[in-house]
Amino acid sequence: MINMVKERDLIPMYRILAFLNKKKEVKTINEISKEINMSYSTTWNNTYKLLALGAIEIKDEKYIITEKGKQMLDEFIKEIEKLKELVDSQ
């Protein structure tokens, strides 16, 4: 059986990337969690995944988006726009 990541499981990661991309400054997990209204545990789990992917990096216990993270976010947004076009064309 293929082990697939559920789409809804990706949303918290992209919310974190979008937030860090918009703020353009380093943030702690607490700051991220509070400002995007996500539980601390969900934020922590997803920042861990993003670190492993190289999408964010940590500096002095604060997180910042990397170029790879910006590319991932751009690709995600493009896919969402394609989906929106499909829905709107029906």
PDB file of N, CA and C in Angstrom:
ATOM      1  N   MET A   1       0.845  -1.191   0.000  1.00  0.00           N
ATOM      2  CA  MET A   1       0.000   0.000   0.000  1.00  0.00           C
ATOM      3  C   MET A   1       0.888   1.251   0.000  1.00  0.00           C
ATOM      4  N   ILE A   2       0.519   2.241  -0.767  1.00  0.00           N
ATOM      5  CA  ILE A   2       1.293   3.467  -0.862  1.00  0.00           C
ATOM      6  C   ILE A   2       1.026   4.317   0.374  1.00  0.00           C
ATOM      7  N   ASN A   3       2.092   4.799   0.990  1.00  0.00           N
ATOM      8  CA  ASN A   3       1.970   5.671   2.155  1.00  0.00           C
ATOM      9  C   ASN A   3       1.886   7.109   1.659  1.00  0.00           C
ATOM     10  N   MET A   4       0.695   7.676   1.689  1.00  0.00           N
ATOM     11  CA  MET A   4       0.498   9.022   1.172  1.00  0.00           C
ATOM     12  C   MET A   4       0.250   9.999   2.317  1.00  0.00           C
ATOM     13  N   VAL A   5       0.769  11.180   2.150  1.00  0.00           N
ATOM     14  CA  VAL A   5       0.508  12.247   3.101  1.00  0.00           C
ATOM     15  C   VAL A   5      -0.845  12.836   2.754  1.00  0.00           C
ATOM     16  N   LYS A   6      -1.693  12.966   3.727  1.00  0.00           N
ATOM     17  CA  LYS A   6      -3.006  13.555   3.491  1.00  0.00           C
ATOM     18  C   LYS A   6      -2.854  15.049   3.267  1.00  0.00           C
ATOM     19  N   GLU A   7      -3.639  15.578   2.330  1.00  0.00           N
ATOM     20  CA  GLU A   7      -3.536  16.987   1.979  1.00  0.00           C
ATOM     21  C   GLU A   7      -3.710  17.890   3.191  1.00  0.00           C
ATOM     22  N   ARG A   8      -4.655  17.534   4.057  1.00  0.00           N
ATOM     23  CA  ARG A   8      -4.902  18.384   5.226  1.00  0.00           C
ATOM     24  C   ARG A   8      -3.708  18.411   6.164  1.00  0.00           C
ATOM     25  N   ASP A   9      -2.866  17.376   6.101  1.00  0.00           N
ATOM     26  CA  ASP A   9      -1.665  17.352   6.936  1.00  0.00           C
ATOM     27  C   ASP A   9      -0.590  18.304   6.420  1.00  0.00           C
ATOM     28  N   LEU A  10      -0.683  18.698   5.158  1.00  0.00           N
ATOM     29  CA  LEU A  10       0.281  19.632   4.583  1.00  0.00           C
ATOM     30  C   LEU A  10      -0.043  21.081   4.909  1.00  0.00           C
ATOM     31  N   ILE A  11      -1.304  21.371   5.153  1.00  0.00           N
ATOM     32  CA  ILE A  11      -1.732  22.753   5.352  1.00  0.00           C
ATOM     33  C   ILE A  11      -0.986  23.448   6.492  1.00  0.00           C
ATOM     34  N   PRO A  12      -0.826  22.831   7.673  1.00  0.00           N
ATOM     35  CA  PRO A  12      -0.077  23.529   8.733  1.00  0.00           C
ATOM     36  C   PRO A  12       1.353  23.901   8.321  1.00  0.00           C
ATOM     37  N   MET A  13       2.004  23.027   7.559  1.00  0.00           N
ATOM     38  CA  MET A  13       3.371  23.345   7.122  1.00  0.00           C
ATOM     39  C   MET A  13       3.375  24.570   6.217  1.00  0.00           C
ATOM     40  N   TYR A  14       2.416  24.630   5.299  1.00  0.00           N
ATOM     41  CA  TYR A  14       2.378  25.771   4.386  1.00  0.00           C
ATOM     42  C   TYR A  14       1.904  27.044   5.075  1.00  0.00           C
ATOM     43  N   ARG A  15       1.075  26.918   6.100  1.00  0.00           N
ATOM     44  CA  ARG A  15       0.692  28.097   6.891  1.00  0.00           C
ATOM     45  C   ARG A  15       1.925  28.677   7.584  1.00  0.00           C
ATOM     46  N   ILE A  16       2.762  27.807   8.123  1.00  0.00           N
ATOM     47  CA  ILE A  16       3.986  28.263   8.788  1.00  0.00           C
ATOM     48  C   ILE A  16       4.914  28.922   7.775  1.00  0.00           C
ATOM     49  N   LEU A  17       5.103  28.281   6.624  1.00  0.00           N
ATOM     50  CA  LEU A  17       5.962  28.868   5.592  1.00  0.00           C
ATOM     51  C   LEU A  17       5.435  30.223   5.138  1.00  0.00           C
ATOM     52  N   ALA A  18       4.126  30.330   4.912  1.00  0.00           N
ATOM     53  CA  ALA A  18       3.542  31.597   4.472  1.00  0.00           C
ATOM     54  C   ALA A  18       3.745  32.682   5.523  1.00  0.00           C
ATOM     55  N   PHE A  19       3.551  32.315   6.775  1.00  0.00           N
ATOM     56  CA  PHE A  19       3.731  33.276   7.867  1.00  0.00           C
ATOM     57  C   PHE A  19       5.177  33.762   7.929  1.00  0.00           C
ATOM     58  N   LEU A  20       6.129  32.834   7.914  1.00  0.00           N
ATOM     59  CA  LEU A  20       7.542  33.220   7.994  1.00  0.00           C
ATOM     60  C   LEU A  20       7.969  34.015   6.766  1.00  0.00           C
ATOM     61  N   ASN A  21       7.426  33.679   5.617  1.00  0.00           N
ATOM     62  CA  ASN A  21       7.749  34.412   4.398  1.00  0.00           C
ATOM     63  C   ASN A  21       7.228  35.842   4.472  1.00  0.00           C
ATOM     64  N   LYS A  22       6.030  36.004   5.009  1.00  0.00           N
ATOM     65  CA  LYS A  22       5.421  37.337   5.119  1.00  0.00           C
ATOM     66  C   LYS A  22       6.155  38.197   6.150  1.00  0.00           C
ATOM     67  N   LYS A  23       6.497  37.606   7.301  1.00  0.00           N
ATOM     68  CA  LYS A  23       7.105  38.377   8.381  1.00  0.00           C
ATOM     69  C   LYS A  23       8.557  38.751   8.085  1.00  0.00           C
ATOM     70  N   LYS A  24       9.253  37.909   7.335  1.00  0.00           N
ATOM     71  CA  LYS A  24      10.648  38.150   6.963  1.00  0.00           C
ATOM     72  C   LYS A  24      11.552  38.415   8.175  1.00  0.00           C
ATOM     73  N   GLU A  25      11.223  37.768   9.277  1.00  0.00           N
ATOM     74  CA  GLU A  25      12.049  37.878  10.477  1.00  0.00           C
ATOM     75  C   GLU A  25      11.980  36.569  11.235  1.00  0.00           C
ATOM     76  N   VAL A  26      12.952  36.350  12.095  1.00  0.00           N
ATOM     77  CA  VAL A  26      12.977  35.107  12.861  1.00  0.00           C
ATOM     78  C   VAL A  26      11.914  35.136  13.954  1.00  0.00           C
ATOM     79  N   LYS A  27      11.314  33.966  14.187  1.00  0.00           N
ATOM     80  CA  LYS A  27      10.247  33.850  15.178  1.00  0.00           C
ATOM     81  C   LYS A  27      10.437  32.571  15.979  1.00  0.00           C
ATOM     82  N   THR A  28      10.035  32.594  17.239  1.00  0.00           N
ATOM     83  CA  THR A  28      10.053  31.386  18.066  1.00  0.00           C
ATOM     84  C   THR A  28       8.813  30.551  17.740  1.00  0.00           C
ATOM     85  N   ILE A  29       8.817  29.310  18.193  1.00  0.00           N
ATOM     86  CA  ILE A  29       7.633  28.468  17.996  1.00  0.00           C
ATOM     87  C   ILE A  29       6.427  29.091  18.689  1.00  0.00           C
ATOM     88  N   ASN A  30       6.613  29.629  19.887  1.00  0.00           N
ATOM     89  CA  ASN A  30       5.498  30.280  20.589  1.00  0.00           C
ATOM     90  C   ASN A  30       4.929  31.432  19.782  1.00  0.00           C
ATOM     91  N   GLU A  31       5.803  32.262  19.221  1.00  0.00           N
ATOM     92  CA  GLU A  31       5.346  33.404  18.426  1.00  0.00           C
ATOM     93  C   GLU A  31       4.583  32.929  17.184  1.00  0.00           C
ATOM     94  N   ILE A  32       5.134  31.939  16.504  1.00  0.00           N
ATOM     95  CA  ILE A  32       4.466  31.404  15.317  1.00  0.00           C
ATOM     96  C   ILE A  32       3.100  30.861  15.698  1.00  0.00           C
ATOM     97  N   SER A  33       3.075  30.035  16.725  1.00  0.00           N
ATOM     98  CA  SER A  33       1.841  29.393  17.179  1.00  0.00           C
ATOM     99  C   SER A  33       0.758  30.418  17.490  1.00  0.00           C
ATOM    100  N   LYS A  34       1.109  31.426  18.248  1.00  0.00           N
ATOM    101  CA  LYS A  34       0.132  32.448  18.642  1.00  0.00           C
ATOM    102  C   LYS A  34      -0.330  33.275  17.457  1.00  0.00           C
ATOM    103  N   GLU A  35       0.611  33.675  16.601  1.00  0.00           N
ATOM    104  CA  GLU A  35       0.265  34.594  15.522  1.00  0.00           C
ATOM    105  C   GLU A  35      -0.520  33.938  14.392  1.00  0.00           C
ATOM    106  N   ILE A  36      -0.401  32.612  14.222  1.00  0.00           N
ATOM    107  CA  ILE A  36      -1.203  31.949  13.186  1.00  0.00           C
ATOM    108  C   ILE A  36      -2.329  31.116  13.798  1.00  0.00           C
ATOM    109  N   ASN A  37      -2.494  31.249  15.098  1.00  0.00           N
ATOM    110  CA  ASN A  37      -3.591  30.580  15.812  1.00  0.00           C
ATOM    111  C   ASN A  37      -3.577  29.062  15.579  1.00  0.00           C
ATOM    112  N   MET A  38      -2.415  28.471  15.870  1.00  0.00           N
ATOM    113  CA  MET A  38      -2.233  27.029  15.730  1.00  0.00           C
ATOM    114  C   MET A  38      -1.708  26.512  17.064  1.00  0.00           C
ATOM    115  N   SER A  39      -2.118  25.332  17.448  1.00  0.00           N
ATOM    116  CA  SER A  39      -1.658  24.809  18.734  1.00  0.00           C
ATOM    117  C   SER A  39      -0.134  24.685  18.748  1.00  0.00           C
ATOM    118  N   TYR A  40       0.417  24.783  19.935  1.00  0.00           N
ATOM    119  CA  TYR A  40       1.871  24.689  20.075  1.00  0.00           C
ATOM    120  C   TYR A  40       2.377  23.348  19.542  1.00  0.00           C
ATOM    121  N   SER A  41       1.693  22.261  19.886  1.00  0.00           N
ATOM    122  CA  SER A  41       2.172  20.937  19.475  1.00  0.00           C
ATOM    123  C   SER A  41       2.128  20.779  17.952  1.00  0.00           C
ATOM    124  N   THR A  42       1.078  21.275  17.317  1.00  0.00           N
ATOM    125  CA  THR A  42       0.998  21.216  15.856  1.00  0.00           C
ATOM    126  C   THR A  42       2.097  22.067  15.238  1.00  0.00           C
ATOM    127  N   THR A  43       2.323  23.232  15.800  1.00  0.00           N
ATOM    128  CA  THR A  43       3.386  24.112  15.299  1.00  0.00           C
ATOM    129  C   THR A  43       4.742  23.449  15.465  1.00  0.00           C
ATOM    130  N   TRP A  44       4.997  22.888  16.625  1.00  0.00           N
ATOM    131  CA  TRP A  44       6.283  22.228  16.880  1.00  0.00           C
ATOM    132  C   TRP A  44       6.492  21.063  15.924  1.00  0.00           C
ATOM    133  N   ASN A  45       5.485  20.198  15.796  1.00  0.00           N
ATOM    134  CA  ASN A  45       5.601  19.038  14.908  1.00  0.00           C
ATOM    135  C   ASN A  45       5.890  19.452  13.471  1.00  0.00           C
ATOM    136  N   ASN A  46       5.230  20.493  13.013  1.00  0.00           N
ATOM    137  CA  ASN A  46       5.411  20.920  11.632  1.00  0.00           C
ATOM    138  C   ASN A  46       6.696  21.693  11.405  1.00  0.00           C
ATOM    139  N   THR A  47       7.161  22.435  12.398  1.00  0.00           N
ATOM    140  CA  THR A  47       8.470  23.086  12.232  1.00  0.00           C
ATOM    141  C   THR A  47       9.573  22.026  12.182  1.00  0.00           C
ATOM    142  N   TYR A  48       9.397  20.957  12.929  1.00  0.00           N
ATOM    143  CA  TYR A  48      10.361  19.843  12.895  1.00  0.00           C
ATOM    144  C   TYR A  48      10.420  19.241  11.487  1.00  0.00           C
ATOM    145  N   LYS A  49       9.253  19.024  10.876  1.00  0.00           N
ATOM    146  CA  LYS A  49       9.204  18.488   9.508  1.00  0.00           C
ATOM    147  C   LYS A  49       9.842  19.458   8.520  1.00  0.00           C
ATOM    148  N   LEU A  50       9.539  20.736   8.679  1.00  0.00           N
ATOM    149  CA  LEU A  50      10.094  21.749   7.773  1.00  0.00           C
ATOM    150  C   LEU A  50      11.610  21.857   7.915  1.00  0.00           C
ATOM    151  N   LEU A  51      12.102  21.720   9.138  1.00  0.00           N
ATOM    152  CA  LEU A  51      13.554  21.700   9.352  1.00  0.00           C
ATOM    153  C   LEU A  51      14.185  20.527   8.608  1.00  0.00           C
ATOM    154  N   ALA A  52      13.567  19.357   8.723  1.00  0.00           N
ATOM    155  CA  ALA A  52      14.091  18.154   8.071  1.00  0.00           C
ATOM    156  C   ALA A  52      14.101  18.307   6.549  1.00  0.00           C
ATOM    157  N   LEU A  53      13.145  19.049   6.015  1.00  0.00           N
ATOM    158  CA  LEU A  53      13.070  19.278   4.574  1.00  0.00           C
ATOM    159  C   LEU A  53      14.004  20.391   4.104  1.00  0.00           C
ATOM    160  N   GLY A  54      14.562  21.133   5.047  1.00  0.00           N
ATOM    161  CA  GLY A  54      15.420  22.260   4.684  1.00  0.00           C
ATOM    162  C   GLY A  54      14.634  23.496   4.289  1.00  0.00           C
ATOM    163  N   ALA A  55      13.340  23.526   4.616  1.00  0.00           N
ATOM    164  CA  ALA A  55      12.478  24.648   4.251  1.00  0.00           C
ATOM    165  C   ALA A  55      12.598  25.818   5.221  1.00  0.00           C
ATOM    166  N   ILE A  56      13.006  25.525   6.435  1.00  0.00           N
ATOM    167  CA  ILE A  56      13.272  26.562   7.436  1.00  0.00           C
ATOM    168  C   ILE A  56      14.577  26.210   8.128  1.00  0.00           C
ATOM    169  N   GLU A  57      15.124  27.180   8.801  1.00  0.00           N
ATOM    170  CA  GLU A  57      16.309  26.923   9.619  1.00  0.00           C
ATOM    171  C   GLU A  57      16.135  27.606  10.956  1.00  0.00           C
ATOM    172  N   ILE A  58      16.918  27.153  11.899  1.00  0.00           N
ATOM    173  CA  ILE A  58      16.812  27.678  13.257  1.00  0.00           C
ATOM    174  C   ILE A  58      18.083  28.457  13.591  1.00  0.00           C
ATOM    175  N   LYS A  59      17.862  29.626  14.197  1.00  0.00           N
ATOM    176  CA  LYS A  59      18.958  30.475  14.653  1.00  0.00           C
ATOM    177  C   LYS A  59      18.589  30.987  16.031  1.00  0.00           C
ATOM    178  N   ASP A  60      19.364  30.622  17.021  1.00  0.00           N
ATOM    179  CA  ASP A  60      19.102  31.061  18.397  1.00  0.00           C
ATOM    180  C   ASP A  60      17.669  30.753  18.836  1.00  0.00           C
ATOM    181  N   GLU A  61      17.221  29.523  18.574  1.00  0.00           N
ATOM    182  CA  GLU A  61      15.888  29.053  18.945  1.00  0.00           C
ATOM    183  C   GLU A  61      14.755  29.802  18.250  1.00  0.00           C
ATOM    184  N   LYS A  62      15.077  30.440  17.137  1.00  0.00           N
ATOM    185  CA  LYS A  62      14.077  31.127  16.331  1.00  0.00           C
ATOM    186  C   LYS A  62      14.175  30.596  14.908  1.00  0.00           C
ATOM    187  N   TYR A  63      13.053  30.641  14.210  1.00  0.00           N
ATOM    188  CA  TYR A  63      12.952  30.028  12.888  1.00  0.00           C
ATOM    189  C   TYR A  63      12.819  31.072  11.795  1.00  0.00           C
ATOM    190  N   ILE A  64      13.399  30.730  10.635  1.00  0.00           N
ATOM    191  CA  ILE A  64      13.343  31.607   9.472  1.00  0.00           C
ATOM    192  C   ILE A  64      13.206  30.733   8.228  1.00  0.00           C
ATOM    193  N   ILE A  65      12.475  31.230   7.253  1.00  0.00           N
ATOM    194  CA  ILE A  65      12.285  30.489   6.015  1.00  0.00           C
ATOM    195  C   ILE A  65      13.573  30.529   5.192  1.00  0.00           C
ATOM    196  N   THR A  66      13.853  29.445   4.492  1.00  0.00           N
ATOM    197  CA  THR A  66      15.020  29.364   3.619  1.00  0.00           C
ATOM    198  C   THR A  66      14.579  29.567   2.172  1.00  0.00           C
ATOM    199  N   GLU A  67      15.542  29.644   1.268  1.00  0.00           N
ATOM    200  CA  GLU A  67      15.207  29.738  -0.158  1.00  0.00           C
ATOM    201  C   GLU A  67      14.411  28.515  -0.601  1.00  0.00           C
ATOM    202  N   LYS A  68      14.787  27.346  -0.091  1.00  0.00           N
ATOM    203  CA  LYS A  68      14.047  26.136  -0.427  1.00  0.00           C
ATOM    204  C   LYS A  68      12.603  26.247   0.056  1.00  0.00           C
ATOM    205  N   GLY A  69      12.399  26.786   1.251  1.00  0.00           N
ATOM    206  CA  GLY A  69      11.058  26.981   1.775  1.00  0.00           C
ATOM    207  C   GLY A  69      10.247  27.939   0.916  1.00  0.00           C
ATOM    208  N   LYS A  70      10.890  28.993   0.430  1.00  0.00           N
ATOM    209  CA  LYS A  70      10.210  29.948  -0.452  1.00  0.00           C
ATOM    210  C   LYS A  70       9.811  29.271  -1.757  1.00  0.00           C
ATOM    211  N   GLN A  71      10.684  28.418  -2.288  1.00  0.00           N
ATOM    212  CA  GLN A  71      10.370  27.691  -3.514  1.00  0.00           C
ATOM    213  C   GLN A  71       9.198  26.737  -3.292  1.00  0.00           C
ATOM    214  N   MET A  72       9.221  26.024  -2.160  1.00  0.00           N
ATOM    215  CA  MET A  72       8.124  25.109  -1.828  1.00  0.00           C
ATOM    216  C   MET A  72       6.800  25.864  -1.751  1.00  0.00           C
ATOM    217  N   LEU A  73       6.813  27.010  -1.102  1.00  0.00           N
ATOM    218  CA  LEU A  73       5.609  27.828  -0.949  1.00  0.00           C
ATOM    219  C   LEU A  73       5.116  28.313  -2.306  1.00  0.00           C
ATOM    220  N   ASP A  74       6.024  28.782  -3.152  1.00  0.00           N
ATOM    221  CA  ASP A  74       5.648  29.239  -4.498  1.00  0.00           C
ATOM    222  C   ASP A  74       5.017  28.112  -5.307  1.00  0.00           C
ATOM    223  N   GLU A  75       5.601  26.915  -5.244  1.00  0.00           N
ATOM    224  CA  GLU A  75       5.057  25.763  -5.975  1.00  0.00           C
ATOM    225  C   GLU A  75       3.673  25.393  -5.449  1.00  0.00           C
ATOM    226  N   PHE A  76       3.492  25.454  -4.144  1.00  0.00           N
ATOM    227  CA  PHE A  76       2.202  25.146  -3.538  1.00  0.00           C
ATOM    228  C   PHE A  76       1.138  26.140  -4.007  1.00  0.00           C
ATOM    229  N   ILE A  77       1.481  27.399  -4.014  1.00  0.00           N
ATOM    230  CA  ILE A  77       0.543  28.441  -4.446  1.00  0.00           C
ATOM    231  C   ILE A  77       0.171  28.247  -5.913  1.00  0.00           C
ATOM    232  N   LYS A  78       1.147  27.900  -6.744  1.00  0.00           N
ATOM    233  CA  LYS A  78       0.868  27.653  -8.163  1.00  0.00           C
ATOM    234  C   LYS A  78      -0.100  26.482  -8.326  1.00  0.00           C
ATOM    235  N   GLU A  79       0.084  25.429  -7.542  1.00  0.00           N
ATOM    236  CA  GLU A  79      -0.813  24.273  -7.611  1.00  0.00           C
ATOM    237  C   GLU A  79      -2.222  24.647  -7.162  1.00  0.00           C
ATOM    238  N   ILE A  80      -2.325  25.455  -6.134  1.00  0.00           N
ATOM    239  CA  ILE A  80      -3.636  25.910  -5.660  1.00  0.00           C
ATOM    240  C   ILE A  80      -4.319  26.734  -6.750  1.00  0.00           C
ATOM    241  N   GLU A  81      -3.560  27.594  -7.425  1.00  0.00           N
ATOM    242  CA  GLU A  81      -4.131  28.409  -8.495  1.00  0.00           C
ATOM    243  C   GLU A  81      -4.630  27.534  -9.649  1.00  0.00           C
ATOM    244  N   LYS A  82      -3.883  26.468  -9.975  1.00  0.00           N
ATOM    245  CA  LYS A  82      -4.318  25.534 -11.026  1.00  0.00           C
ATOM    246  C   LYS A  82      -5.620  24.851 -10.621  1.00  0.00           C
ATOM    247  N   LEU A  83      -5.701  24.428  -9.358  1.00  0.00           N
ATOM    248  CA  LEU A  83      -6.920  23.798  -8.871  1.00  0.00           C
ATOM    249  C   LEU A  83      -8.104  24.760  -8.928  1.00  0.00           C
ATOM    250  N   LYS A  84      -7.840  26.003  -8.565  1.00  0.00           N
ATOM    251  CA  LYS A  84      -8.898  27.014  -8.589  1.00  0.00           C
ATOM    252  C   LYS A  84      -9.399  27.225 -10.017  1.00  0.00           C
ATOM    253  N   GLU A  85      -8.484  27.242 -10.974  1.00  0.00           N
ATOM    254  CA  GLU A  85      -8.881  27.392 -12.371  1.00  0.00           C
ATOM    255  C   GLU A  85      -9.763  26.227 -12.819  1.00  0.00           C
ATOM    256  N   LEU A  86      -9.423  25.021 -12.395  1.00  0.00           N
ATOM    257  CA  LEU A  86     -10.213  23.849 -12.734  1.00  0.00           C
ATOM    258  C   LEU A  86     -11.632  23.962 -12.181  1.00  0.00           C
ATOM    259  N   VAL A  87     -11.725  24.385 -10.948  1.00  0.00           N
ATOM    260  CA  VAL A  87     -13.028  24.520 -10.305  1.00  0.00           C
ATOM    261  C   VAL A  87     -13.846  25.630 -10.966  1.00  0.00           C
ATOM    262  N   ASP A  88     -13.192  26.750 -11.231  1.00  0.00           N
ATOM    263  CA  ASP A  88     -13.891  27.896 -11.820  1.00  0.00           C
ATOM    264  C   ASP A  88     -14.334  27.635 -13.253  1.00  0.00           C
ATOM    265  N   SER A  89     -13.661  26.724 -13.957  1.00  0.00           N
ATOM    266  CA  SER A  89     -13.984  26.494 -15.367  1.00  0.00           C
ATOM    267  C   SER A  89     -15.174  25.540 -15.543  1.00  0.00           C
ATOM    268  N   GLN A  90     -15.659  24.998 -14.448  1.00  0.00           N
ATOM    269  CA  GLN A  90     -16.781  24.048 -14.557  1.00  0.00           C
ATOM    270  C   GLN A  90     -18.118  24.739 -14.512  1.00  0.00           C
TER     271      GLN A  90
END
